[in-house]
PDB file of C-alpha atoms in Angstrom:
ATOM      1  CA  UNK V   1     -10.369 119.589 149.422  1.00 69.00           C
ATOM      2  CA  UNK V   2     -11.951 116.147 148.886  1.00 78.00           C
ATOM      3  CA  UNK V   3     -14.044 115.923 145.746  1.00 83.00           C
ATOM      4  CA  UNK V   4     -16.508 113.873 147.892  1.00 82.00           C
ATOM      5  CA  UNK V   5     -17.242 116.479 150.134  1.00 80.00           C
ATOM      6  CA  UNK V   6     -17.007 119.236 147.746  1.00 82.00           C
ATOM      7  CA  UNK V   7     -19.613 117.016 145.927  1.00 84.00           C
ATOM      8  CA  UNK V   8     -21.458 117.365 149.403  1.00 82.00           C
ATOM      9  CA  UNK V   9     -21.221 120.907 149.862  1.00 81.00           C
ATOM     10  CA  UNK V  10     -22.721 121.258 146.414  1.00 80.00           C
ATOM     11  CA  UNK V  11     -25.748 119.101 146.784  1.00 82.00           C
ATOM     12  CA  UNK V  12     -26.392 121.254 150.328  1.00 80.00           C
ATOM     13  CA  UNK V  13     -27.881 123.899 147.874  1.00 77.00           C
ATOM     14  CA  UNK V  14     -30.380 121.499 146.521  1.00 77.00           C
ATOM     15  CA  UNK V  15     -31.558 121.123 150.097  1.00 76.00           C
ATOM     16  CA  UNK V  16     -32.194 124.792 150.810  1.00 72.00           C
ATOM     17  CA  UNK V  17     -36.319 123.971 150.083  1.00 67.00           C
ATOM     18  CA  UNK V  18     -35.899 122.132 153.582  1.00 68.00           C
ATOM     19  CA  UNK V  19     -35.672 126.070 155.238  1.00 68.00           C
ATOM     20  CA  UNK V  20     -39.267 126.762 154.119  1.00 72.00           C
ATOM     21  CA  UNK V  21     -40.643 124.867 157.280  1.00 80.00           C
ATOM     22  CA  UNK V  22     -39.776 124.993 160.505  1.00 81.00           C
ATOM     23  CA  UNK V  23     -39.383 120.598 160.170  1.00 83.00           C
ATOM     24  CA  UNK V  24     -37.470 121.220 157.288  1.00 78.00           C
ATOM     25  CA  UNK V  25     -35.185 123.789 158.902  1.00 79.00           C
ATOM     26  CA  UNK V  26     -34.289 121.313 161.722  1.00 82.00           C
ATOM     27  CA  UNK V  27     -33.667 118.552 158.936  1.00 81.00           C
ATOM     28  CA  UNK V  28     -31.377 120.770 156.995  1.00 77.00           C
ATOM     29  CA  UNK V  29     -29.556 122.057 160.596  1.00 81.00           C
ATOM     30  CA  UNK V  30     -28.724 118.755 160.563  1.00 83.00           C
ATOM     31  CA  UNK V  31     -27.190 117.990 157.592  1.00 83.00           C
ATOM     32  CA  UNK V  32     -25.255 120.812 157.464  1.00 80.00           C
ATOM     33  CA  UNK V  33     -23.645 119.365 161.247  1.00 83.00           C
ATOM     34  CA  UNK V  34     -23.007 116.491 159.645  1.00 84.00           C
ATOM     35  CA  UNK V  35     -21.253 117.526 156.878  1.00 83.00           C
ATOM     36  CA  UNK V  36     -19.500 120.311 158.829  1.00 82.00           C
ATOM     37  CA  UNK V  37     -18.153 117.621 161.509  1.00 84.00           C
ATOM     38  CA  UNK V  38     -16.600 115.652 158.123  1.00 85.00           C
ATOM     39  CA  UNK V  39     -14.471 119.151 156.994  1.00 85.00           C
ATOM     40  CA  UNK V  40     -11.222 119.626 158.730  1.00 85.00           C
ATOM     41  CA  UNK V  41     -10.833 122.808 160.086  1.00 84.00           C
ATOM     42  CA  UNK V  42      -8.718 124.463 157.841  1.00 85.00           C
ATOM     43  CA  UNK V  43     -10.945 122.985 155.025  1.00 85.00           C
ATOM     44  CA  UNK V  44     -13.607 125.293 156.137  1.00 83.00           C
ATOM     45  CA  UNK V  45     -12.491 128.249 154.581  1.00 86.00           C
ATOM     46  CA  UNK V  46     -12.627 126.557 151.054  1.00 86.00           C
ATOM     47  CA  UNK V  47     -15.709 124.906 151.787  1.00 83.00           C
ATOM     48  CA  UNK V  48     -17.357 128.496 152.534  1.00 82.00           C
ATOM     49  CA  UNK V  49     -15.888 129.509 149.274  1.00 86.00           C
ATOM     50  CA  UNK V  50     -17.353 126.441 147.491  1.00 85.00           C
ATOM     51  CA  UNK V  51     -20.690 127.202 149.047  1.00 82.00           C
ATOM     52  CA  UNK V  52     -20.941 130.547 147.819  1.00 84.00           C
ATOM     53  CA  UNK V  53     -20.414 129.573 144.315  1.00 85.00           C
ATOM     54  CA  UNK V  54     -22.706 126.521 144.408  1.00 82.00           C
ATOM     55  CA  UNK V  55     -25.972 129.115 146.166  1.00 79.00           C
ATOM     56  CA  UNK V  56     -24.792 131.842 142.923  1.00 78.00           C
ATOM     57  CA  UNK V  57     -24.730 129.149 140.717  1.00 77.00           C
ATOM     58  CA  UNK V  58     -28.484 128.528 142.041  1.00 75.00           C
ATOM     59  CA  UNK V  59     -29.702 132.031 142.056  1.00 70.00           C
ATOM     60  CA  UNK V  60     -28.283 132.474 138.254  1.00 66.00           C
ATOM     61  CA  UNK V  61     -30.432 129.236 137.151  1.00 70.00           C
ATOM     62  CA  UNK V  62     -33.646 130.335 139.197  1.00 75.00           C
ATOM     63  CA  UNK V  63     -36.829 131.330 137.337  1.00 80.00           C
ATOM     64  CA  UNK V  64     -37.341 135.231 138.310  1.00 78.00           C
ATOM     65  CA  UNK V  65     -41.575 134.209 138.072  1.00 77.00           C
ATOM     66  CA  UNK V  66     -41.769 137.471 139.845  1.00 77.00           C
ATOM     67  CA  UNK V  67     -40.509 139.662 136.821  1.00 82.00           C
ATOM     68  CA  UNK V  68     -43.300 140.587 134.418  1.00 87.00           C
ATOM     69  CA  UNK V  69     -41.560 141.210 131.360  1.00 89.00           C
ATOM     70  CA  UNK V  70     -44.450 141.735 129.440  1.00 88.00           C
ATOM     71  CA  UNK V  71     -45.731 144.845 131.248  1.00 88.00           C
ATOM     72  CA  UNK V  72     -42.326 146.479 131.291  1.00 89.00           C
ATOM     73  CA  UNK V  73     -41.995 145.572 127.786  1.00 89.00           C
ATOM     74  CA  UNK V  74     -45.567 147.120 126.746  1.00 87.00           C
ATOM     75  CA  UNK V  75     -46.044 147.995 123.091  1.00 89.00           C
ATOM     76  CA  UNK V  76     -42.691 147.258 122.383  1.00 89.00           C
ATOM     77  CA  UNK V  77     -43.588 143.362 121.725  1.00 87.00           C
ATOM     78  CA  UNK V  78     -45.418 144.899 118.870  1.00 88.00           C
ATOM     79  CA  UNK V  79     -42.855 146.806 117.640  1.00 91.00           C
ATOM     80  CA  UNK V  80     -39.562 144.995 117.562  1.00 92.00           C
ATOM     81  CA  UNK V  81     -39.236 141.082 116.055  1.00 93.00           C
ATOM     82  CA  UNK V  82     -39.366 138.587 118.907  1.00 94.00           C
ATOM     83  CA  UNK V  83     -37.598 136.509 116.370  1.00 95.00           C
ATOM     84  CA  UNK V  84     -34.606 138.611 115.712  1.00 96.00           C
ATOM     85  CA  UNK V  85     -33.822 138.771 119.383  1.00 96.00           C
ATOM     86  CA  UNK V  86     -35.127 134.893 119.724  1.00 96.00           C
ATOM     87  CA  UNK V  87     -32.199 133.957 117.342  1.00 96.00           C
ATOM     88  CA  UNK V  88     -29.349 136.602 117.781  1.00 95.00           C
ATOM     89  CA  UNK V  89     -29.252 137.150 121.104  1.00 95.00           C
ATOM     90  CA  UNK V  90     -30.420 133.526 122.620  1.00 95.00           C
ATOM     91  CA  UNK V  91     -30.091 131.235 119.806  1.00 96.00           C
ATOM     92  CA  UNK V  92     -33.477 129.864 120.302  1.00 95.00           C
ATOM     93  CA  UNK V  93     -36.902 130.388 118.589  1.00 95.00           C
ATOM     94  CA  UNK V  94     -39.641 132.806 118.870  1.00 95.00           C
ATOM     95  CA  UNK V  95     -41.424 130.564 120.543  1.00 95.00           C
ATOM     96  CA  UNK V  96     -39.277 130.300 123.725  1.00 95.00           C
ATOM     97  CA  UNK V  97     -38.813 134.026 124.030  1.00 95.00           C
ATOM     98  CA  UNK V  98     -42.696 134.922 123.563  1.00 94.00           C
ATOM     99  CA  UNK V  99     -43.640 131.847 126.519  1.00 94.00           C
ATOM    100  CA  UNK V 100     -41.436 134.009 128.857  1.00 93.00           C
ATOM    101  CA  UNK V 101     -42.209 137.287 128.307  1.00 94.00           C
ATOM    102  CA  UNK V 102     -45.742 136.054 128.381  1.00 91.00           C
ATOM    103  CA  UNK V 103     -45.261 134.025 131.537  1.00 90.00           C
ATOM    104  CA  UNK V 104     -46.839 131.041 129.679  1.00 90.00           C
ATOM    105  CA  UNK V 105     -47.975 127.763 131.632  1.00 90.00           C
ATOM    106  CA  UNK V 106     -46.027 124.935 129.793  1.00 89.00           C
ATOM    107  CA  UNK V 107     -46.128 121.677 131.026  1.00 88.00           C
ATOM    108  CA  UNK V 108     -47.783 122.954 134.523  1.00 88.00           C
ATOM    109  CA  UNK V 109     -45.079 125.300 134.825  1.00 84.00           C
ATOM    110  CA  UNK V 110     -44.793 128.848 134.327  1.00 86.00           C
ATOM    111  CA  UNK V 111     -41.721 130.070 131.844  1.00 89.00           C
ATOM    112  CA  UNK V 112     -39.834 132.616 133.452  1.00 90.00           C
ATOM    113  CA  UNK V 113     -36.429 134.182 132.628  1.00 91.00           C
ATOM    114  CA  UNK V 114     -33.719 133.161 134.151  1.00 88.00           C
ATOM    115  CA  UNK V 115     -31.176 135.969 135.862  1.00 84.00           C
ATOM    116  CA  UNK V 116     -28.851 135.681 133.238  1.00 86.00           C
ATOM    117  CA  UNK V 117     -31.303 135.347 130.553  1.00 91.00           C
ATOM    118  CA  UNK V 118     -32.943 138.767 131.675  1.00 91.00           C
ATOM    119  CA  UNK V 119     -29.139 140.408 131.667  1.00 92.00           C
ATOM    120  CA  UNK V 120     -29.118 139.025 127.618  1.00 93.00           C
ATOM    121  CA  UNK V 121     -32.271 140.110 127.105  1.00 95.00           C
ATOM    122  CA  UNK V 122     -31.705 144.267 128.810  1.00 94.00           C
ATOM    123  CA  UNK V 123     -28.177 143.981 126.591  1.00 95.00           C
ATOM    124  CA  UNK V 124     -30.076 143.408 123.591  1.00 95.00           C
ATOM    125  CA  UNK V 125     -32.623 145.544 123.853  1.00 95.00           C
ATOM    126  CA  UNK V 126     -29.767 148.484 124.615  1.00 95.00           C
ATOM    127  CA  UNK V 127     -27.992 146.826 121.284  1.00 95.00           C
ATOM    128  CA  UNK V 128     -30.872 147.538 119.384  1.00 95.00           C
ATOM    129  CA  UNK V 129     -31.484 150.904 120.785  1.00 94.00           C
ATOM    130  CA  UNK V 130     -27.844 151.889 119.747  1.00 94.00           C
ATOM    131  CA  UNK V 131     -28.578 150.735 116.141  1.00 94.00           C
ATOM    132  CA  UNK V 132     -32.107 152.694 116.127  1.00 94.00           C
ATOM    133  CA  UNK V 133     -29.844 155.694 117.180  1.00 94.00           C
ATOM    134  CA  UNK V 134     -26.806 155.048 114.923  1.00 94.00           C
ATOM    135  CA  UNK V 135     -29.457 154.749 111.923  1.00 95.00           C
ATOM    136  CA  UNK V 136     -31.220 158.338 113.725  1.00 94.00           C
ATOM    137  CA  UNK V 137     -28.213 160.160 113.039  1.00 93.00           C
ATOM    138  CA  UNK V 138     -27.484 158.929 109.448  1.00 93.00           C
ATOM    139  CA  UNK V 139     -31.017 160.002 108.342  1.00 91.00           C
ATOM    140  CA  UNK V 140     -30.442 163.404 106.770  1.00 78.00           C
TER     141      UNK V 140
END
């Protein structure tokens, strides 16, 4: 396939606010005519393909604002070192991890995990509940 209208089928996705309205919708109908009239027909199974890894690739980088961490988390904030996880499991600082599982407004903006950020965050809070366990068992 052409890079310049893979390029194009990629920056559709940025577009997909347009669907909000019922303007935008007929804007973004039209787009997507134009660009479909460019793709040869037996592009179009590629370009599908190309599409469904650009809108994944969106979903994975969009802010899940309507996860609240910090209730599901409860007293565990308390308990466990936001830093540990901050730096093991994310390589960033306590800082970053406590804005989102706060849901902190930084610059106008709500933090908010990420999809993938909330699968590193579930895997490390199952490592550390297999070390709790591990160190459990060897208590005697």
């Amino acid at each position: 396939m052409d890079k310049q209208i893979e390029d194009k089928i990629r920056g559709l996705v940025s577009k997909f606010y347009l669907l909000r309205t019922k303007e935008g919708s007929e804007d973004f109908d039209k787009i997507w005519q134009e660009l479909n009239a460019e793709i040869p027909l037996e592009e179009r199974r590629e370009a599908g393909r190309i599409l469904r890894e650009a809108m994944q690739e969106a979903r994975e980088r969009r802010k899940r604002t309507d996860v609240d961490v910090r209730t599901g988390m409860g007293d565990l904030c308390d308990v466990l070192s936001l830093s540990y996880i901050a730096q093991h499991y994310f390589q960033k600082d306590r800082s970053w991890l406590a804005q989102r599982i706060n849901g902190n407004i930084v610059n106008g903006k709500p933090c908010a995990f990420t999809e993938s950020e909330l699968e590193i965050l579930k895997f490390a809070l199952n490592d550390i509940k297999s070390k709790l366990s591990e160190t459990i068992l060897n208590i005697k």
